[in-house]
mmCIF file of C-alpha atoms in Angstrom:
data_model
loop_
_atom_site.group_PDB
_atom_site.id
_atom_site.type_symbol
_atom_site.label_atom_id
_atom_site.label_comp_id
_atom_site.label_asym_id
_atom_site.label_seq_id
_atom_site.Cartn_x
_atom_site.Cartn_y
_atom_site.Cartn_z
ATOM 1 C CA MET A 96 0.000 0.000 0.000
ATOM 2 C CA GLY A 97 1.554 3.327 -1.055
ATOM 3 C CA ASN A 98 2.163 6.380 1.071
ATOM 4 C CA THR A 99 -0.953 8.586 0.911
ATOM 5 C CA LYS A 100 0.381 11.484 2.987
ATOM 6 C CA PRO A 101 -0.042 14.793 1.163
ATOM 7 C CA ALA A 102 3.109 16.338 -0.227
ATOM 8 C CA THR A 103 4.756 19.145 1.733
ATOM 9 C CA ILE A 104 6.731 22.167 0.619
ATOM 10 C CA TYR A 105 9.867 20.282 1.667
ATOM 11 C CA ASP A 106 8.969 17.423 -0.715
ATOM 12 C CA VAL A 107 8.582 19.928 -3.554
ATOM 13 C CA ALA A 108 11.929 21.528 -2.738
ATOM 14 C CA ALA A 109 13.670 18.129 -2.686
ATOM 15 C CA ARG A 110 12.080 17.047 -5.979
ATOM 16 C CA ALA A 111 13.008 20.320 -7.711
ATOM 17 C CA GLY A 112 16.478 20.445 -6.174
ATOM 18 C CA VAL A 113 15.965 23.890 -4.670
ATOM 19 C CA SER A 114 15.490 25.406 -1.216
ATOM 20 C CA LYS A 115 12.150 25.692 0.618
ATOM 21 C CA SER A 116 12.432 29.502 0.472
ATOM 22 C CA LEU A 117 12.717 29.405 -3.308
ATOM 23 C CA VAL A 118 9.562 27.265 -3.529
ATOM 24 C CA SER A 119 7.844 29.934 -1.401
ATOM 25 C CA LEU A 120 8.983 32.633 -3.815
ATOM 26 C CA VAL A 121 7.504 30.686 -6.737
ATOM 27 C CA LEU A 122 4.200 30.325 -4.877
ATOM 28 C CA GLN A 123 4.248 34.083 -4.318
ATOM 29 C CA ARG A 124 4.849 34.622 -8.054
ATOM 30 C CA SER A 125 8.007 36.523 -7.257
ATOM 31 C CA PRO A 126 9.854 37.939 -10.279
ATOM 32 C CA ARG A 127 13.167 37.215 -8.523
ATOM 33 C CA VAL A 128 13.115 33.532 -9.595
ATOM 34 C CA SER A 129 14.751 32.428 -12.843
ATOM 35 C CA GLU A 130 12.521 30.810 -15.435
ATOM 36 C CA GLN A 131 14.538 27.570 -15.247
ATOM 37 C CA ARG A 132 14.075 27.187 -11.498
ATOM 38 C CA ARG A 133 10.442 28.313 -11.657
ATOM 39 C CA ALA A 134 9.754 25.616 -14.260
ATOM 40 C CA ALA A 135 11.457 22.995 -12.071
ATOM 41 C CA VAL A 136 9.368 23.955 -9.041
ATOM 42 C CA LEU A 137 6.094 24.030 -10.994
ATOM 43 C CA ALA A 138 6.889 20.619 -12.471
ATOM 44 C CA ALA A 139 7.546 19.237 -8.990
ATOM 45 C CA ILE A 140 4.277 20.728 -7.703
ATOM 46 C CA GLN A 141 2.367 19.030 -10.510
ATOM 47 C CA GLU A 142 4.143 15.685 -10.121
ATOM 48 C CA LEU A 143 3.554 15.587 -6.362
ATOM 49 C CA ASP A 144 0.049 17.093 -6.565
ATOM 50 C CA TYR A 145 1.166 19.592 -3.947
ATOM 51 C CA ARG A 146 -1.517 21.896 -2.542
ATOM 52 C CA PRO A 147 -0.158 24.807 -0.502
ATOM 53 C CA SER A 148 -1.969 25.637 2.724
ATOM 54 C CA THR A 149 -3.513 29.100 2.588
ATOM 55 C CA ALA A 150 -3.231 29.400 6.359
ATOM 56 C CA ALA A 151 0.417 28.367 6.305
ATOM 57 C CA VAL A 152 1.218 30.885 3.583
ATOM 58 C CA SER A 153 -0.473 33.620 5.636
ATOM 59 C CA LEU A 154 1.370 32.680 8.822
ATOM 60 C CA ALA A 155 4.624 32.785 6.900
ATOM 61 C CA GLY A 156 3.975 36.465 6.270
ATOM 62 C CA THR A 157 3.005 36.219 2.602
ATOM 63 C CA ARG A 158 -0.319 37.247 1.095
ATOM 64 C CA SER A 159 -3.126 34.686 1.242
ATOM 65 C CA ARG A 160 -4.845 36.172 -1.835
ATOM 66 C CA THR A 161 -8.083 34.834 -0.350
ATOM 67 C CA ILE A 162 -11.324 36.809 -0.037
ATOM 68 C CA GLY A 163 -14.037 35.654 2.363
ATOM 69 C CA VAL A 164 -17.634 36.071 1.180
ATOM 70 C CA VAL A 165 -20.411 35.866 3.781
ATOM 71 C CA LEU A 166 -23.842 35.173 2.253
ATOM 72 C CA ASP A 167 -27.195 35.782 3.908
ATOM 73 C CA ASP A 168 -28.756 32.552 2.701
ATOM 74 C CA PHE A 169 -27.707 30.066 0.017
ATOM 75 C CA ARG A 170 -31.384 29.577 -0.912
ATOM 76 C CA ASN A 171 -31.626 33.077 -2.391
ATOM 77 C CA GLN A 172 -30.531 32.859 -6.014
ATOM 78 C CA TRP A 173 -29.539 36.504 -6.361
ATOM 79 C CA PHE A 174 -26.122 35.453 -5.059
ATOM 80 C CA VAL A 175 -25.393 33.533 -8.278
ATOM 81 C CA ASP A 176 -24.712 36.633 -10.378
ATOM 82 C CA LEU A 177 -23.141 38.482 -7.455
ATOM 83 C CA LEU A 178 -20.488 35.772 -7.084
ATOM 84 C CA THR A 179 -19.907 35.805 -10.845
ATOM 85 C CA GLY A 180 -19.225 39.546 -10.746
ATOM 86 C CA LEU A 181 -16.937 39.198 -7.732
ATOM 87 C CA ARG A 182 -14.959 36.451 -9.452
ATOM 88 C CA GLU A 183 -14.535 38.548 -12.594
ATOM 89 C CA SER A 184 -13.156 41.463 -10.568
ATOM 90 C CA LEU A 185 -10.838 39.463 -8.346
ATOM 91 C CA GLN A 186 -9.511 36.545 -10.362
ATOM 92 C CA ASP A 187 -7.313 38.683 -12.630
ATOM 93 C CA GLN A 188 -5.422 39.772 -9.512
ATOM 94 C CA GLY A 189 -4.956 36.144 -8.463
ATOM 95 C CA HIS A 190 -7.499 36.225 -5.633
ATOM 96 C CA ARG A 191 -9.670 33.230 -4.757
ATOM 97 C CA LEU A 192 -13.124 33.344 -3.170
ATOM 98 C CA VAL A 193 -14.169 31.318 -0.131
ATOM 99 C CA VAL A 194 -17.918 31.398 0.492
ATOM 100 C CA ALA A 195 -19.921 30.732 3.668
ATOM 101 C CA ASP A 196 -23.588 31.045 4.620
ATOM 102 C CA ARG A 197 -23.849 33.080 7.823
ATOM 103 C CA PHE A 198 -26.811 31.018 9.091
ATOM 104 C CA LEU A 199 -25.665 27.551 8.002
ATOM 105 C CA ASN A 200 -23.908 26.696 11.272
ATOM 106 C CA THR A 201 -25.816 28.861 13.741
ATOM 107 C CA GLY A 202 -26.682 25.785 15.801
ATOM 108 C CA LEU A 203 -22.972 25.222 16.334
ATOM 109 C CA ASP A 204 -22.384 28.849 17.321
ATOM 110 C CA VAL A 205 -19.828 29.129 14.522
ATOM 111 C CA SER A 206 -19.308 32.530 12.903
ATOM 112 C CA PRO A 207 -18.116 32.500 9.273
ATOM 113 C CA VAL A 208 -16.420 35.846 9.914
ATOM 114 C CA GLU A 209 -14.325 34.331 12.701
ATOM 115 C CA GLY A 210 -13.463 31.407 10.436
ATOM 116 C CA PHE A 211 -12.339 33.712 7.646
ATOM 117 C CA LEU A 212 -10.251 35.821 10.015
ATOM 118 C CA SER A 213 -8.488 32.698 11.255
ATOM 119 C CA MET A 214 -7.620 31.959 7.618
ATOM 120 C CA ARG A 215 -5.986 35.396 7.350
ATOM 121 C CA VAL A 216 -8.176 36.455 4.430
ATOM 122 C CA GLU A 217 -7.109 39.686 2.743
ATOM 123 C CA GLY A 218 -10.620 41.093 2.761
ATOM 124 C CA LEU A 219 -14.281 40.355 3.415
ATOM 125 C CA VAL A 220 -17.427 40.813 1.332
ATOM 126 C CA ILE A 221 -20.653 40.781 3.347
ATOM 127 C CA ALA A 222 -23.328 39.891 0.780
ATOM 128 C CA GLY A 223 -26.647 41.066 2.168
ATOM 129 C CA GLU A 224 -27.490 42.788 5.419
ATOM 130 C CA PRO A 225 -24.615 42.814 7.941
ATOM 131 C CA ASP A 226 -25.058 42.593 11.690
ATOM 132 C CA SER A 227 -23.953 45.737 13.490
ATOM 133 C CA ASP A 228 -22.173 43.592 16.071
ATOM 134 C CA MET A 229 -19.991 41.703 13.579
ATOM 135 C CA ALA A 230 -16.536 41.672 15.158
ATOM 136 C CA ILE A 231 -14.300 42.628 12.242
ATOM 137 C CA PRO A 232 -10.859 44.103 13.026
ATOM 138 C CA ALA A 233 -10.154 47.586 11.734
ATOM 139 C CA SER A 234 -7.244 46.182 9.743
ATOM 140 C CA THR A 235 -9.501 43.933 7.616
ATOM 141 C CA PRO A 236 -10.896 45.570 4.437
ATOM 142 C CA VAL A 237 -14.686 45.108 4.204
ATOM 143 C CA VAL A 238 -17.248 45.774 1.487
ATOM 144 C CA VAL A 239 -20.991 45.240 1.948
ATOM 145 C CA ALA A 240 -22.546 44.056 -1.325
ATOM 146 C CA GLY A 241 -26.281 44.239 -1.837
ATOM 147 C CA GLY A 242 -27.085 45.573 1.635
ATOM 148 C CA ARG A 243 -26.412 48.720 3.602
ATOM 149 C CA ALA A 244 -23.266 49.040 5.694
ATOM 150 C CA LEU A 245 -23.847 49.098 9.455
ATOM 151 C CA LEU A 246 -20.149 48.527 9.990
ATOM 152 C CA PRO A 247 -17.517 51.229 10.508
ATOM 153 C CA ARG A 248 -15.046 51.623 7.649
ATOM 154 C CA ALA A 249 -17.121 49.390 5.341
ATOM 155 C CA ASP A 250 -17.900 50.397 1.771
ATOM 156 C CA THR A 251 -21.307 49.691 0.236
ATOM 157 C CA VAL A 252 -22.128 48.616 -3.311
ATOM 158 C CA ALA A 253 -25.850 47.916 -3.631
ATOM 159 C CA ASN A 254 -28.928 48.099 -5.776
ATOM 160 C CA ASP A 255 -31.078 51.219 -5.519
ATOM 161 C CA ASP A 256 -34.061 49.443 -3.960
ATOM 162 C CA LEU A 257 -36.090 52.638 -3.659
ATOM 163 C CA ALA A 258 -35.830 53.241 -7.401
ATOM 164 C CA GLY A 259 -36.658 49.596 -8.101
ATOM 165 C CA GLY A 260 -39.804 49.659 -5.970
ATOM 166 C CA ARG A 261 -40.957 52.827 -7.708
ATOM 167 C CA MET A 262 -40.251 51.165 -11.061
ATOM 168 C CA ALA A 263 -42.469 48.204 -10.150
ATOM 169 C CA ALA A 264 -45.386 50.495 -9.260
ATOM 170 C CA GLU A 265 -44.963 52.524 -12.450
ATOM 171 C CA HIS A 266 -44.988 49.353 -14.549
ATOM 172 C CA LEU A 267 -48.223 48.065 -13.016
ATOM 173 C CA VAL A 268 -49.973 51.444 -13.123
ATOM 174 C CA GLY A 269 -48.880 51.809 -16.747
ATOM 175 C CA LEU A 270 -50.642 48.528 -17.516
ATOM 176 C CA GLY A 271 -53.895 49.947 -16.109
ATOM 177 C CA HIS A 272 -53.909 48.343 -12.658
ATOM 178 C CA VAL A 273 -55.390 50.508 -9.905
ATOM 179 C CA ARG A 274 -55.671 48.025 -7.003
ATOM 180 C CA LEU A 275 -52.129 47.027 -6.162
ATOM 181 C CA GLY A 276 -50.732 44.795 -3.439
ATOM 182 C CA PHE A 277 -47.279 44.306 -1.955
ATOM 183 C CA VAL A 278 -46.039 41.172 -0.201
ATOM 184 C CA GLY A 279 -42.770 41.201 1.725
ATOM 185 C CA GLY A 280 -41.003 40.162 4.876
ATOM 186 C CA ARG A 281 -38.320 41.013 7.370
ATOM 187 C CA SER A 282 -35.389 42.609 5.559
ATOM 188 C CA ALA A 283 -33.984 46.058 4.889
ATOM 189 C CA ALA A 284 -34.207 45.444 1.136
ATOM 190 C CA SER A 285 -37.889 44.501 1.393
ATOM 191 C CA ASP A 286 -38.583 47.654 3.417
ATOM 192 C CA ALA A 287 -36.804 49.887 0.886
ATOM 193 C CA ARG A 288 -38.614 48.284 -2.057
ATOM 194 C CA LEU A 289 -41.932 48.801 -0.284
ATOM 195 C CA GLU A 290 -41.051 52.455 0.333
ATOM 196 C CA GLY A 291 -40.217 52.974 -3.345
ATOM 197 C CA TRP A 292 -43.427 51.179 -4.405
ATOM 198 C CA ARG A 293 -45.497 53.457 -2.189
ATOM 199 C CA ALA A 294 -43.737 56.505 -3.637
ATOM 200 C CA GLY A 295 -44.605 55.319 -7.161
ATOM 201 C CA ILE A 296 -48.257 54.931 -6.186
ATOM 202 C CA ALA A 297 -48.254 58.411 -4.657
ATOM 203 C CA ASP A 298 -46.799 59.837 -7.877
ATOM 204 C CA ALA A 299 -49.559 58.179 -9.921
ATOM 205 C CA ALA A 300 -52.250 59.477 -7.564
ATOM 206 C CA ARG A 301 -50.918 63.021 -7.905
ATOM 207 C CA ASP A 302 -51.164 62.604 -11.673
ATOM 208 C CA GLY A 303 -54.875 61.853 -11.368
ATOM 209 C CA SER A 304 -55.001 58.059 -11.113
ATOM 210 C CA ASP A 305 -57.304 56.483 -8.511
ATOM 211 C CA VAL A 306 -54.655 53.836 -7.796
ATOM 212 C CA THR A 307 -54.392 52.460 -4.245
ATOM 213 C CA GLY A 308 -51.930 50.077 -2.654
ATOM 214 C CA THR A 309 -52.144 47.597 0.215
ATOM 215 C CA ALA A 310 -49.073 46.017 1.789
ATOM 216 C CA VAL A 311 -48.726 42.785 3.736
ATOM 217 C CA VAL A 312 -45.372 42.574 5.495
ATOM 218 C CA LEU A 313 -44.792 39.452 7.550
ATOM 219 C CA ALA A 314 -42.421 39.095 10.483
ATOM 220 C CA ALA A 315 -40.537 36.423 8.543
ATOM 221 C CA ASP A 316 -37.745 36.091 6.010
ATOM 222 C CA VAL A 317 -38.591 36.851 2.384
ATOM 223 C CA THR A 318 -39.121 33.290 1.173
ATOM 224 C CA GLU A 319 -41.562 31.370 -1.006
ATOM 225 C CA GLU A 320 -43.662 30.606 2.061
ATOM 226 C CA THR A 321 -43.830 34.325 2.816
ATOM 227 C CA GLY A 322 -45.261 34.798 -0.663
ATOM 228 C CA VAL A 323 -47.912 32.132 -0.135
ATOM 229 C CA THR A 324 -49.001 33.328 3.310
ATOM 230 C CA GLY A 325 -48.808 37.029 2.482
ATOM 231 C CA THR A 326 -50.706 36.739 -0.800
ATOM 232 C CA ASN A 327 -53.471 34.682 0.790
ATOM 233 C CA ARG A 328 -53.871 37.312 3.485
ATOM 234 C CA LEU A 329 -53.779 40.103 0.891
ATOM 235 C CA LEU A 330 -56.455 38.561 -1.331
ATOM 236 C CA ASP A 331 -58.621 37.514 1.613
ATOM 237 C CA GLU A 332 -58.771 41.112 2.810
ATOM 238 C CA HIS A 333 -58.644 42.815 -0.609
ATOM 239 C CA PRO A 334 -60.123 40.540 -3.301
ATOM 240 C CA ASP A 335 -60.165 43.449 -5.765
ATOM 241 C CA VAL A 336 -56.347 43.492 -6.015
ATOM 242 C CA THR A 337 -55.297 42.790 -9.614
ATOM 243 C CA ALA A 338 -51.500 43.086 -9.319
ATOM 244 C CA VAL A 339 -49.004 41.889 -6.713
ATOM 245 C CA PHE A 340 -45.477 43.202 -6.246
ATOM 246 C CA ALA A 341 -43.356 40.703 -4.296
ATOM 247 C CA ALA A 342 -40.224 41.731 -2.386
ATOM 248 C CA ASN A 343 -38.090 39.254 -4.342
ATOM 249 C CA ASP A 344 -38.427 36.489 -6.914
ATOM 250 C CA VAL A 345 -38.816 33.575 -4.506
ATOM 251 C CA THR A 346 -41.598 35.464 -2.738
ATOM 252 C CA ALA A 347 -43.180 36.073 -6.149
ATOM 253 C CA LEU A 348 -43.183 32.308 -6.794
ATOM 254 C CA GLY A 349 -45.093 31.847 -3.546
ATOM 255 C CA ALA A 350 -47.536 34.562 -4.619
ATOM 256 C CA MET A 351 -48.132 32.804 -7.935
ATOM 257 C CA SER A 352 -48.757 29.536 -6.110
ATOM 258 C CA ALA A 353 -51.314 31.135 -3.793
ATOM 259 C CA ILE A 354 -53.086 32.757 -6.741
ATOM 260 C CA ALA A 355 -53.262 29.440 -8.625
ATOM 261 C CA ASP A 356 -54.617 27.653 -5.536
ATOM 262 C CA ARG A 357 -57.559 30.049 -5.628
ATOM 263 C CA GLY A 358 -58.374 29.095 -9.185
ATOM 264 C CA LEU A 359 -57.103 32.413 -10.494
ATOM 265 C CA ARG A 360 -54.727 32.879 -13.417
ATOM 266 C CA VAL A 361 -51.482 34.806 -13.759
ATOM 267 C CA PRO A 362 -51.571 37.318 -15.439
ATOM 268 C CA GLU A 363 -55.173 37.176 -16.698
ATOM 269 C CA ASP A 364 -56.670 37.659 -13.230
ATOM 270 C CA VAL A 365 -53.714 38.853 -11.177
ATOM 271 C CA SER A 366 -50.391 40.170 -12.460
ATOM 272 C CA VAL A 367 -47.236 39.379 -10.461
ATOM 273 C CA ILE A 368 -43.883 41.140 -10.479
ATOM 274 C CA GLY A 369 -40.807 40.076 -8.515
ATOM 275 C CA TYR A 370 -37.406 41.532 -7.731
ATOM 276 C CA ASP A 371 -33.765 40.492 -8.359
ATOM 277 C CA ASP A 372 -34.300 38.886 -11.799
ATOM 278 C CA THR A 373 -32.795 35.607 -10.591
ATOM 279 C CA PRO A 374 -32.139 32.722 -13.018
ATOM 280 C CA ILE A 375 -35.442 31.081 -12.138
ATOM 281 C CA ALA A 376 -37.359 34.215 -13.185
ATOM 282 C CA ALA A 377 -35.917 33.946 -16.694
ATOM 283 C CA THR A 378 -36.852 30.279 -17.203
ATOM 284 C CA ARG A 379 -39.426 29.719 -19.913
ATOM 285 C CA TYR A 380 -41.752 27.871 -17.545
ATOM 286 C CA VAL A 381 -41.924 30.748 -15.050
ATOM 287 C CA GLY A 382 -41.385 33.822 -17.239
ATOM 288 C CA LEU A 383 -41.561 36.147 -14.243
ATOM 289 C CA THR A 384 -41.560 39.896 -14.747
ATOM 290 C CA SER A 385 -38.910 41.166 -12.362
ATOM 291 C CA ILE A 386 -36.819 44.165 -11.402
ATOM 292 C CA ASP A 387 -33.220 43.352 -12.309
ATOM 293 C CA ASP A 388 -31.046 44.400 -9.380
ATOM 294 C CA ARG A 389 -27.961 43.975 -11.619
ATOM 295 C CA SER A 390 -26.263 41.832 -9.000
ATOM 296 C CA ILE A 391 -23.451 40.917 -11.414
ATOM 297 C CA ASP A 392 -22.565 44.634 -11.581
ATOM 298 C CA ILE A 393 -22.832 44.869 -7.796
ATOM 299 C CA GLY A 394 -20.358 41.976 -7.567
ATOM 300 C CA ARG A 395 -17.968 43.607 -10.020
ATOM 301 C CA GLY A 396 -18.161 46.915 -8.192
ATOM 302 C CA ALA A 397 -17.712 45.301 -4.774
ATOM 303 C CA GLY A 398 -14.674 43.376 -5.994
ATOM 304 C CA ALA A 399 -13.095 46.474 -7.510
ATOM 305 C CA ARG A 400 -13.707 48.527 -4.373
ATOM 306 C CA LEU A 401 -12.283 45.782 -2.152
ATOM 307 C CA LEU A 402 -9.079 45.738 -4.202
ATOM 308 C CA GLU A 403 -8.818 49.506 -3.783
ATOM 309 C CA ARG A 404 -9.306 49.189 -0.030
ATOM 310 C CA ILE A 405 -6.714 46.397 0.219
ATOM 311 C CA ALA A 406 -4.225 48.643 -1.583
ATOM 312 C CA ASP A 407 -5.109 51.655 0.585
ATOM 313 C CA PRO A 408 -6.818 50.727 3.903
ATOM 314 C CA GLY A 409 -7.178 54.410 4.807
ATOM 315 C CA LEU A 410 -9.736 55.169 2.091
ATOM 316 C CA THR A 411 -12.927 56.915 3.209
ATOM 317 C CA ALA A 412 -15.950 54.598 3.160
ATOM 318 C CA THR A 413 -18.248 55.156 0.192
ATOM 319 C CA GLU A 414 -21.709 54.050 -0.934
ATOM 320 C CA VAL A 415 -22.401 53.204 -4.585
ATOM 321 C CA LEU A 416 -25.988 52.503 -5.685
ATOM 322 C CA VAL A 417 -26.553 50.596 -8.926
ATOM 323 C CA GLU A 418 -29.628 51.628 -10.934
ATOM 324 C CA PRO A 419 -32.086 48.721 -11.424
ATOM 325 C CA ARG A 420 -34.014 47.962 -14.603
ATOM 326 C CA LEU A 421 -37.328 46.348 -15.429
ATOM 327 C CA VAL A 422 -37.421 43.021 -17.257
ATOM 328 C CA ALA A 423 -40.990 42.485 -18.495
ATOM 329 C CA ARG A 424 -42.093 38.910 -19.101
ATOM 330 C CA ARG A 425 -45.412 37.102 -19.180
ATOM 331 C CA THR A 426 -46.568 37.363 -15.518
ATOM 332 C CA THR A 427 -47.744 40.960 -15.955
ATOM 333 C CA ALA A 428 -50.385 42.070 -18.467
ATOM 334 C CA ARG A 429 -52.627 45.000 -19.284
ATOM 335 C CA ARG A 430 -55.752 45.257 -17.187
#
């Protein structure tokens, strides 16, 4: 039976016929190594299937080139494009992403932030709403992507949720709907989208429309179940509602399910519009009208800002809001 112990940096050095410090220089992509010796070290790494320890590299005083990304919830598909944008911004600089769900191990009292700090990550991206009590050292660069920064020294790159909510109201009013409903839950993004939606309704009323809006906001996360429960409550109390704006796409799917369970049709009886324009919204089967939060651009912007903050930790914290856009599909129709 062969030796299955993983190769060490000393094994690589012995195979390449060089010193351990020279192997370290190659791993750091140092220009001070000759091409001949670099080739020998890289060949040895490949032959031995050597995988350098990020933690060991950090402890040795070299850069880890690792970025920790803390997600709100893996179930929310808006993170797909966000991570794509982050990767595009960071990979050209040789950075790798390590991703953790902040709620995945709550039963074990394990904080992903603490885990990332122990790995000596070069920076953190908090994707979603951060906790104000997150213990992040002042020396660690932080960018909040998609939420609003409650952390000192943290930059923000996010969607303009107020503008997106207003856009949803304008779309529905433009289609002739005058009895509108909103379904959302417990999140800062949901609250901002509701505020923008109400502002859009107020604008239409000032222009002479008799449009009215009713909101159901549950003390729960914005999930599919929130959409089912909230829409049932909305239509029980206001059966004249002909259009529902959901706080995000998964909530919109729940709204569509509740509408169908009542024997009603989308969009013939009730139009539905979501938010985030996640991959599921664009599928042919669903065809959900949604507000595109441009999360890929948020990811790109967050990655670029994090690199700037890594290069200059003393930068003043900034907030960048990305303008959303409407993507009309088949779940909304003229009244």
